[in-house]
Amino acid sequence: MTKLNIWITKHQNKITASIAILIALSLLSGFVLKIETAATVFMIIASILGAIPVALHAFSALQNKVISIELLVTIAVIGAFIIGEYEESAVVTFLFLFGNYLEQKTLEKTRSSVKSLTKMAPTTAELVDEDGKTETVDVDDLDEGDHVLVKPGGQIPVDGKIIDGTGYMNEASITGESTPVKKGIGDKVFAGSLTDNGTITVETTSVGEDTTFGKIIELVEEAQDSQSPAARFIDKFATYYTPAVLIIGILVWAITRDFPLAITVLVLGCPGALVIGAPVSNVAGIGNGAKNGILMKGGNAVNSFSHVDTLVLDKTGTLTTGKMSVTDVDNFGDKEKNLALLAAVEKTSDHPLGQAIVKYATDQNVTATPTLPELDTVKGQGLVGQNDNFKILVGNERLMKANDVQISAEQKQAITKRMNDGDSVVLMAIDQELQLVVGVNDQLRPDAREGLQALKDAGLKRIVMLTGDNKVAAQRVADRLPIDEVHAELLPEDKVTFVKKFQEQGSTVAFVGDGINDSPSLATADIGIGMGTGTDVAIETADIILVKSSFDALAHAYVLAKKTVANTKENIFIAVGTVALLLLGLIVGVIHMGSGMFVHEISILVVIFNAMRLIKNKSSKLDSNQVLNPAN
């Protein structure tokens, strides 16, 4: 039976075409040639041929203790065959199989985003050996640390950093943004990106499935296969609905003794459009997001995000670019020695503040020395380093106070000045004596204001900024944006407390952060959104990942989630409405088995095409006919 099932499934399209030919021959024989016997024989053969694949699918479902749509159709077709309605049975099986064919083809289009991503995955690379010679190898044969040459117009095969050359990179496959980005030595590049011009050499950090591009493909595939709450409810509903239709059909026959009416009820009650309506919307919405650098982890994430009314954001690297620069340095000792020590500590950190300080030291021709064998991170405060000669503290005032560092009036004045200028302040102390006060600042993201306003226009009620930075710097950023609340000088656990507080107030909360320091808040919020990092922590912790660091992408994701949920509701309405109209048509005598199956298959295509509208959606604004209450 298994081999027969496989063969039937493999050749189902050919069987469907054969049934169409047989029905055409029957109509030709009956209406044109007036050979009634031949017409009947062709219809009988078509009925049997069509019933076989439908019945086999029904039997397979029964083996799994599932009463399927195929079972309803099989019983109806057999019933029509028994009472001599060969035309009805042939037409019903043909429409059912042809409908399945169209359904598969249109569903393939909703998954086109994953297919296009998969086709874009690099397969070969130009490996550079120690002598500088290149060799074409499979991407799977590359290891971390290998050097890869990428020529103009070539595809970057690995995640890595540029160690030689410069060029413009098209990262549309990663970020959804087709505008080329200039990159040079030290910059990160992603597998799947294209070099518009310039030759670069890349040191490999990740290969294949471990690259950001590979993880994007995996995430989108998993997300499209996951179910939304509506889809799970409908699946559960269908397990009761389909047997109920079968029982109703039996009752109709038992009460009326009208066998044709009973089998017509089975056909009209098929819940095909209802079963497929929610999943196809989910697949289309997630596919749209993937094309635009928005990774939504399944139907749950889409549904939850559509109901968010409170957005909580980190400041550094989220509202701001994260590309920081040192604005000023107040020194209270040997400046060059102090700066070398500070750079030695910060060079181990991935935090934007630390990277800015290391760059500043390099620009000042200061070498980061000495290497510190012991470095500990104190969450929300900074770093503590130790060697045989001294203990070094690098962080904020809380770290200094916790370690009994005395701050003089002059030093306090320097700190206050930096804070009043809106800088983030980094302090360095050696053996409990404050040596450096460093002011670091970065720029507001250019699309932050417009993106946040678009979110509010789409129905978001409250935007809150939570940051570990000082109050003055935080307020300076908030004053330029449509932000409702600001809470500064917070530890990571304080941010979690605020998120829980908002949830206790009845809000549905989304948290946007970098996925590293903010991972507890990302996990606590109803929806965690990792913005622009592509890091493992963001991918694992966040429910939605914005590969492109863009508030336009955030607004697009929010509106897309709302439209996807609205589209799901539309599809459910279409499906239920179709069944109701068919049953009404049956009662008044204008719908029969063949015409009922035709309308049923049309309704399936309607919900699929309705969902496909989501694939091409580009607007970050809701349509006028899609006004949703975010609280619902």
XYZ file of C-alpha atoms in Angstrom:
632
model
C 0.000 0.000 0.000
C 2.866 2.345 0.752
C 4.450 1.829 -2.681
C 1.067 2.375 -4.349
C 0.579 5.577 -2.353
C 3.998 6.830 -3.416
C 3.305 6.013 -7.073
C -0.120 7.658 -6.984
C 1.269 10.783 -5.320
C 4.099 10.991 -7.840
C 1.717 10.713 -10.802
C -1.302 12.539 -9.342
C -1.030 15.448 -11.775
C -1.005 13.041 -14.728
C -4.023 11.245 -13.263
C -5.838 14.573 -12.946
C -5.053 15.409 -16.575
C -6.278 11.957 -17.655
C -9.574 12.489 -15.830
C -10.011 15.833 -17.601
C -9.455 14.131 -20.968
C -11.932 11.350 -20.101
C -14.590 13.891 -19.060
C -14.000 15.806 -22.305
C -14.333 12.578 -24.321
C -17.551 11.764 -22.454
C -19.033 15.176 -23.242
C -17.950 14.821 -26.882
C -19.494 11.347 -27.125
C -22.753 12.358 -25.461
C -23.485 15.834 -26.792
C -21.769 15.782 -30.202
C -21.603 12.166 -31.346
C -24.759 11.141 -29.459
C -23.138 7.865 -28.312
C -24.583 7.625 -24.799
C -22.934 4.308 -23.942
C -19.464 5.628 -24.721
C -20.202 8.795 -22.744
C -21.220 6.723 -19.710
C -18.169 4.450 -19.960
C -15.799 7.417 -20.099
C -17.446 8.930 -16.995
C -17.245 5.608 -15.118
C -13.534 5.255 -15.906
C -12.944 8.879 -14.902
C -14.815 8.330 -11.611
C -12.819 5.227 -10.712
C -9.509 6.785 -11.740
C -10.243 9.896 -9.693
C -11.527 8.021 -6.667
C -8.353 5.945 -6.270
C -5.920 8.709 -5.121
C -8.608 10.369 -2.996
C -9.535 7.066 -1.320
C -5.892 6.164 -0.681
C -5.285 9.492 1.089
C -8.471 8.930 3.109
C -7.331 5.437 4.113
C -3.880 6.710 5.142
C -5.540 9.339 7.335
C -7.812 6.714 8.917
C -4.740 4.654 9.791
C -3.651 7.678 11.821
C -7.147 7.891 13.367
C -8.022 11.049 11.413
C -11.324 11.608 9.627
C -10.128 13.715 6.713
C -11.669 15.799 3.945
C -10.645 13.024 1.541
C -12.875 10.592 3.446
C -15.909 12.850 2.990
C -15.181 13.146 -0.733
C -14.561 9.397 -1.072
C -17.893 8.510 0.558
C -19.692 11.095 -1.573
C -18.086 9.803 -4.787
C -18.848 6.169 -3.952
C -22.414 7.158 -3.112
C -22.818 9.012 -6.401
C -21.363 6.030 -8.223
C -23.812 3.645 -6.542
C -26.860 5.680 -7.552
C -25.573 6.052 -11.104
C -24.556 9.709 -10.934
C -21.335 9.060 -12.841
C -21.065 12.619 -14.108
C -21.274 13.980 -10.564
C -18.692 11.524 -9.206
C -16.262 12.180 -12.080
C -16.606 15.963 -11.874
C -16.232 15.980 -8.073
C -13.010 13.922 -8.115
C -11.572 16.003 -10.955
C -12.349 19.301 -9.231
C -10.937 18.016 -5.946
C -7.670 16.817 -7.524
C -7.344 19.852 -9.790
C -7.975 22.090 -6.792
C -5.152 20.316 -4.928
C -2.849 20.899 -7.898
C -3.627 24.624 -8.024
C -3.299 24.825 -4.249
C 0.199 23.308 -4.347
C 1.333 25.626 -7.130
C 0.083 28.769 -5.440
C 1.429 27.707 -2.058
C 4.844 27.281 -3.654
C 4.755 30.971 -4.515
C 4.131 31.890 -0.869
C 7.319 30.015 0.017
C 9.292 31.638 -2.774
C 11.301 33.747 -0.318
C 12.924 30.664 1.215
C 13.593 29.124 -2.195
C 15.206 32.303 -3.463
C 17.342 32.509 -0.321
C 18.410 28.872 -0.683
C 19.416 29.417 -4.313
C 21.497 32.416 -3.239
C 23.535 30.376 -0.754
C 27.208 30.280 -1.878
C 28.632 26.854 -2.745
C 32.271 27.525 -3.673
C 35.075 29.814 -2.517
C 38.536 30.977 -3.596
C 40.806 29.722 -0.797
C 44.096 31.619 -0.364
C 47.015 29.479 0.831
C 50.109 30.602 2.754
C 51.940 31.365 -0.494
C 49.149 33.628 -1.713
C 47.938 31.158 -4.339
C 44.189 30.607 -4.761
C 42.235 27.398 -5.204
C 38.508 26.910 -5.809
C 37.042 24.725 -3.041
C 33.612 23.779 -1.720
C 32.370 26.118 1.001
C 31.851 23.098 3.275
C 35.604 22.411 3.139
C 36.494 25.786 4.664
C 37.449 26.169 8.320
C 37.491 29.075 10.742
C 40.576 31.196 10.108
C 40.864 30.360 6.405
C 41.497 33.293 4.070
C 39.136 33.706 1.116
C 39.568 35.952 -1.929
C 36.472 37.712 -3.293
C 36.729 39.528 -6.625
C 34.516 42.343 -7.991
C 31.003 41.055 -8.653
C 31.715 37.929 -6.622
C 29.657 36.439 -3.814
C 31.101 36.347 -0.310
C 31.057 32.646 0.697
C 31.602 32.984 4.470
C 31.013 35.209 7.460
C 34.236 36.947 8.362
C 36.207 40.160 8.529
C 38.113 41.934 5.790
C 41.892 41.689 6.232
C 42.847 43.214 2.890
C 41.174 45.487 0.345
C 38.053 47.644 0.253
C 34.834 47.605 -1.723
C 31.105 48.213 -1.809
C 28.998 45.304 -0.516
C 25.414 44.569 -1.535
C 23.935 42.933 1.586
C 20.327 42.706 0.345
C 20.202 38.961 1.058
C 20.984 39.684 4.713
C 19.458 43.068 5.491
C 16.895 43.538 2.725
C 18.693 46.800 1.825
C 20.004 46.835 -1.749
C 22.069 50.045 -1.417
C 25.757 49.004 -1.421
C 27.737 49.637 1.772
C 31.420 50.587 1.681
C 33.609 48.276 3.771
C 37.309 47.989 4.435
C 39.893 46.297 6.633
C 38.432 45.172 9.961
C 34.794 45.376 8.845
C 32.511 42.365 9.111
C 31.058 40.793 5.971
C 28.333 38.182 5.564
C 27.991 35.070 3.441
C 25.562 35.637 0.575
C 26.550 39.299 0.144
C 27.843 40.516 -3.221
C 30.859 42.725 -3.908
C 29.711 45.454 -6.286
C 33.332 46.504 -6.793
C 36.709 46.064 -5.170
C 38.745 42.955 -4.385
C 38.865 41.844 -0.766
C 40.431 39.086 1.304
C 38.241 37.772 4.108
C 39.289 35.859 7.208
C 36.649 33.209 7.884
C 34.727 33.241 11.171
C 31.686 31.102 10.220
C 30.856 28.688 7.387
C 27.684 27.161 5.929
C 24.809 26.690 8.357
C 26.703 28.614 11.048
C 26.790 31.839 9.017
C 24.208 34.560 9.520
C 22.839 33.738 6.055
C 22.573 30.032 6.910
C 20.777 30.830 10.154
C 18.379 33.126 8.300
C 17.379 30.298 5.944
C 16.952 27.858 8.845
C 14.916 30.333 10.894
C 12.579 31.205 8.023
C 12.009 27.534 7.169
C 11.199 26.717 10.797
C 9.022 29.809 11.180
C 6.943 29.082 8.085
C 6.291 25.554 9.328
C 5.245 26.718 12.787
C 1.609 27.459 13.560
C -0.137 30.556 14.808
C -2.733 30.265 17.607
C -5.473 30.618 14.974
C -4.002 27.774 12.902
C -3.719 25.505 15.949
C -7.324 26.269 16.907
C -8.561 25.533 13.386
C -6.616 22.263 13.239
C -8.189 21.225 16.526
C -11.599 22.433 15.331
C -11.243 20.431 12.093
C -10.680 17.206 14.042
C -14.224 17.620 15.403
C -15.793 19.447 12.463
C -15.058 16.814 9.799
C -16.556 13.893 11.780
C -19.521 16.159 12.580
C -20.140 16.698 8.848
C -20.035 12.931 8.348
C -22.567 12.413 11.149
C -24.814 15.167 9.737
C -24.693 13.482 6.330
C -25.756 10.183 7.882
C -28.563 11.901 9.821
C -29.803 13.650 6.662
C -30.020 10.296 4.905
C -31.649 8.613 7.935
C -34.304 11.330 8.253
C -35.027 12.149 4.601
C -33.995 8.920 2.882
C -32.652 11.251 0.213
C -29.297 9.668 -0.576
C -28.179 12.285 -3.179
C -28.906 15.028 -0.631
C -26.875 13.243 2.048
C -23.774 12.807 -0.109
C -24.051 16.409 -1.318
C -23.937 17.532 2.337
C -20.623 15.676 2.684
C -19.131 17.527 -0.274
C -20.415 20.957 0.718
C -19.265 20.570 4.311
C -15.598 19.996 3.383
C -13.512 22.470 5.466
C -10.660 22.823 2.949
C -10.504 26.617 2.854
C -10.874 26.791 6.634
C -7.967 24.419 7.252
C -5.589 26.159 4.856
C -6.608 29.781 5.501
C -4.493 30.479 8.602
C -1.290 28.615 7.637
C -1.079 30.216 4.198
C -1.386 33.720 5.692
C 1.332 32.853 8.192
C 3.671 31.556 5.481
C 3.109 34.596 3.248
C 3.617 37.119 6.061
C 6.820 35.493 7.303
C 8.072 35.230 3.719
C 7.545 38.948 3.198
C 9.503 39.683 6.354
C 12.390 37.456 5.280
C 12.741 39.344 1.993
C 13.004 42.596 3.945
C 15.560 41.472 6.525
C 12.909 40.716 9.175
C 13.035 37.248 10.731
C 9.874 36.344 12.645
C 10.065 33.056 14.523
C 6.732 31.578 13.531
C 3.045 32.240 13.911
C 3.218 32.833 17.660
C 5.670 35.701 17.177
C 3.525 37.232 14.424
C 0.353 37.000 16.493
C 1.929 38.336 19.695
C 3.652 41.233 17.931
C 0.367 42.288 16.318
C -1.087 42.803 19.808
C 1.856 44.758 21.263
C 0.857 48.115 22.752
C 4.078 48.973 24.614
C 7.506 49.126 22.987
C 10.556 49.187 25.263
C 13.937 50.106 23.783
C 17.543 50.138 24.834
C 19.459 53.312 23.893
C 23.021 52.494 22.907
C 23.194 50.604 19.627
C 19.413 50.596 19.289
C 18.159 54.177 19.225
C 21.687 55.312 18.459
C 24.025 53.998 15.778
C 26.401 52.371 18.253
C 29.288 53.880 16.259
C 30.720 55.818 19.143
C 33.655 58.186 19.334
C 35.591 59.639 22.241
C 34.679 63.305 22.725
C 37.119 64.206 25.503
C 39.504 62.701 28.066
C 40.224 64.114 31.536
C 43.477 62.646 32.843
C 44.614 62.527 36.466
C 47.975 60.798 36.023
C 50.318 59.661 33.254
C 48.019 60.134 30.258
C 49.776 57.828 27.786
C 50.240 55.061 30.357
C 46.634 55.372 31.537
C 45.279 55.328 28.000
C 47.384 52.247 27.173
C 45.958 50.454 30.223
C 42.400 51.480 29.387
C 42.787 50.247 25.807
C 44.250 46.961 27.099
C 41.080 46.366 29.097
C 38.615 47.558 26.467
C 40.141 45.625 23.563
C 38.606 42.462 25.046
C 35.112 44.008 24.997
C 32.572 43.975 22.154
C 30.675 46.896 23.696
C 30.501 50.014 21.461
C 31.993 52.148 24.259
C 35.020 49.891 24.473
C 35.509 49.786 20.717
C 35.418 53.596 20.576
C 38.111 53.854 23.263
C 40.380 51.323 21.509
C 40.010 53.264 18.244
C 40.817 56.523 20.045
C 43.967 54.997 21.558
C 45.039 53.707 18.137
C 44.469 57.141 16.593
C 46.671 58.609 19.358
C 49.405 56.060 18.477
C 49.035 54.467 21.912
C 49.588 50.701 22.147
C 47.238 48.724 24.380
C 49.543 47.348 27.101
C 50.017 45.353 29.205
C 47.910 42.243 28.557
C 45.787 41.496 31.607
C 45.413 37.757 32.340
C 42.342 38.197 34.548
C 39.295 40.190 33.441
C 35.860 39.901 35.004
C 32.637 41.514 33.842
C 30.391 43.115 36.458
C 26.923 43.332 34.911
C 25.702 46.865 34.476
C 28.915 48.325 35.935
C 31.994 47.481 33.885
C 35.192 45.430 33.900
C 37.666 44.500 36.632
C 41.240 43.561 35.668
C 44.063 42.195 37.790
C 47.740 41.347 37.393
C 50.636 40.898 39.796
C 51.190 44.635 40.200
C 47.804 46.331 40.340
C 44.026 46.122 40.113
C 42.230 48.134 37.428
C 38.576 49.158 37.291
C 36.883 50.357 34.079
C 33.218 51.289 34.124
C 30.674 53.678 35.612
C 30.330 55.414 38.974
C 28.522 52.416 40.471
C 31.612 50.280 39.878
C 33.813 52.923 41.517
C 31.562 53.222 44.566
C 31.310 49.445 44.921
C 35.111 49.284 45.093
C 35.556 52.286 47.428
C 37.243 54.508 44.838
C 37.457 58.056 46.154
C 36.372 60.760 43.691
C 37.658 64.287 44.340
C 35.679 67.472 43.722
C 37.741 68.177 40.581
C 37.083 64.700 39.246
C 33.380 64.950 40.085
C 33.240 68.239 38.176
C 34.801 66.547 35.121
C 32.252 63.725 35.315
C 29.346 66.172 35.640
C 30.563 68.201 32.648
C 30.734 65.111 30.444
C 27.227 64.063 31.547
C 25.795 67.546 30.958
C 27.194 67.384 27.430
C 25.149 64.211 26.932
C 28.174 61.906 26.868
C 28.343 58.381 28.191
C 31.077 58.444 30.837
C 33.732 55.754 31.259
C 35.900 55.908 34.389
C 39.201 54.119 35.013
C 40.747 53.597 38.444
C 43.998 51.884 39.418
C 44.321 50.568 42.951
C 41.285 52.602 44.041
C 42.568 55.882 42.561
C 40.617 57.464 39.709
C 42.921 58.068 36.734
C 40.705 58.810 33.708
C 37.307 60.321 32.920
C 36.407 59.573 29.300
C 33.421 61.048 27.471
C 31.983 58.932 24.653
C 29.080 59.838 22.403
C 27.305 58.436 19.408
C 24.703 59.576 16.915
C 20.964 59.051 16.856
C 19.856 56.692 14.098
C 18.647 58.879 11.210
C 15.393 56.928 10.795
C 14.603 56.604 14.523
C 12.114 59.476 14.784
C 10.219 58.625 11.604
C 10.186 54.906 12.420
C 8.909 55.374 15.975
C 6.220 57.768 14.743
C 5.152 55.185 12.143
C 4.776 52.660 14.964
C 2.529 55.049 16.881
C 0.511 55.767 13.750
C 0.005 52.011 13.376
C -1.536 51.754 16.849
C 1.341 51.509 19.328
C 0.279 53.225 22.564
C 3.506 53.695 24.516
C 7.244 53.867 23.769
C 9.663 53.554 26.694
C 13.449 53.934 26.760
C 15.388 51.931 29.354
C 19.132 52.497 29.513
C 22.115 51.990 31.738
C 23.438 55.378 30.640
C 23.225 58.529 32.754
C 19.972 60.492 32.990
C 21.204 63.565 31.130
C 22.458 61.602 28.116
C 19.274 59.527 28.079
C 16.984 62.555 28.232
C 18.910 64.323 25.455
C 18.147 61.391 23.149
C 14.527 61.045 24.289
C 13.790 64.745 23.726
C 14.421 64.281 20.007
C 12.082 61.297 19.648
C 8.382 60.465 20.239
C 9.232 58.634 23.462
C 6.722 58.599 26.330
C 8.912 57.444 29.236
C 12.639 57.449 30.037
C 14.326 55.407 32.769
C 18.121 55.725 33.051
C 21.071 54.343 35.041
C 19.573 50.856 35.064
C 21.196 47.470 35.513
C 20.082 44.618 33.215
C 17.941 43.214 36.043
C 16.305 46.643 36.484
C 15.203 46.543 32.853
C 13.622 43.137 33.447
C 11.774 44.583 36.449
C 10.328 47.375 34.306
C 9.238 44.914 31.605
C 7.455 42.790 34.219
C 5.858 45.906 35.702
C 4.401 46.899 32.329
C 3.095 43.356 31.836
C 1.453 43.411 35.272
C -0.294 46.621 34.217
C -1.929 44.646 31.409
C 0.344 45.761 28.587
C 1.656 43.497 25.846
C 5.347 44.375 25.735
C 7.951 44.188 22.984
C 11.581 44.805 23.948
C 14.142 45.946 21.378
C 17.807 45.457 22.245
C 21.164 44.256 20.974
C 20.667 40.695 22.158
C 23.767 40.645 24.389
C 23.443 42.745 27.563
C 19.694 42.852 27.045
C 19.107 39.113 26.629
C 17.208 38.816 29.981
C 14.766 41.540 28.896
C 14.442 40.043 25.412
C 13.466 36.737 27.000
C 11.079 38.296 29.557
C 9.083 40.496 27.167
C 6.071 39.141 25.298
C 8.104 39.751 22.148
C 11.889 40.112 22.098
C 13.329 41.952 19.103
C 17.046 41.713 18.323
C 18.073 44.708 16.265
C 20.799 44.559 13.697
C 23.375 42.355 15.386
C 23.005 38.951 13.802
C 24.741 37.558 16.907
C 24.078 34.082 18.257
C 22.512 35.553 21.398
C 20.077 37.659 19.382
C 19.128 34.753 17.142
C 18.576 32.400 20.079
C 16.830 34.845 22.446
C 14.774 37.145 20.231
C 11.394 36.277 18.726
C 11.943 38.734 15.886
C 15.330 39.656 14.433
C 15.887 42.817 12.403
C 19.026 41.971 10.469
C 19.039 45.504 9.082
C 19.456 48.031 11.896
C 16.488 50.086 10.796
C 13.436 51.549 12.496
C 11.737 51.467 9.123
C 12.165 47.676 9.268
C 10.747 47.658 12.816
C 7.682 49.628 11.698
C 7.315 47.372 8.656
C 7.455 44.288 10.898
C 4.778 45.682 13.240
C 2.396 46.583 10.419
C 3.141 43.298 8.644
C 2.240 41.357 11.804
C -1.061 43.241 12.048
C -1.816 42.685 8.371
C -0.988 38.983 8.663
C -3.393 38.515 11.569
C -6.050 40.551 9.729
C -5.494 38.427 6.620
C -5.926 35.261 8.677
C -9.258 36.542 9.998
C -10.355 37.406 6.453
C -9.532 33.891 5.284
C -11.463 32.310 8.140
C -14.450 34.525 7.319
C -14.248 33.557 3.625
C -14.053 29.849 4.479
C -16.921 29.829 6.982
C -19.023 32.102 4.778
C -18.534 29.806 1.779
C -19.744 26.739 3.686
C -22.746 28.676 5.015
C -23.691 29.918 1.527
C -23.293 26.439 0.041
C -25.557 24.887 2.650
C -28.082 27.681 2.112
C -27.904 27.038 -1.637
C -28.478 23.352 -1.006
C -31.554 24.080 1.102
C -33.136 26.250 -1.612
C -32.159 23.764 -4.308
C -29.696 25.792 -6.391
C -26.497 23.919 -5.390
C -25.705 20.300 -6.201
C -22.708 18.042 -5.615
C -20.664 19.041 -8.688
C -21.332 22.766 -8.446
C -20.760 22.611 -4.689
C -17.311 21.067 -5.160
C -16.511 23.721 -7.775
C -17.373 26.537 -5.344
C -15.471 24.738 -2.564
C -12.277 24.580 -4.640
C -12.695 28.191 -5.733
C -12.912 29.230 -2.065
C -9.573 27.509 -1.378
C -7.934 29.439 -4.198
C -9.519 32.674 -2.985
C -7.974 32.348 0.499
C -4.589 31.478 -1.009
C -4.625 34.450 -3.379
C -5.806 36.660 -0.524
C -2.811 35.547 1.539
C -0.447 36.096 -1.381
C -1.218 39.817 -1.189
C 0.999 39.820 1.904
C 4.040 38.733 -0.104
C 4.191 42.002 -2.038
C 3.225 44.257 0.865
C 5.832 47.013 1.261
C 4.026 49.689 3.235
C 4.769 50.442 6.875
C 1.265 51.877 7.161
C -1.997 50.060 7.708
C -4.577 50.153 4.930
C -7.717 52.088 5.783
C -9.727 48.863 5.768
C -7.332 47.100 8.141
C -7.825 49.127 11.294
C -7.109 46.810 14.192
C -7.312 47.367 17.893
C -3.880 46.366 19.227
C -5.377 45.471 22.569
C -7.592 42.775 21.073
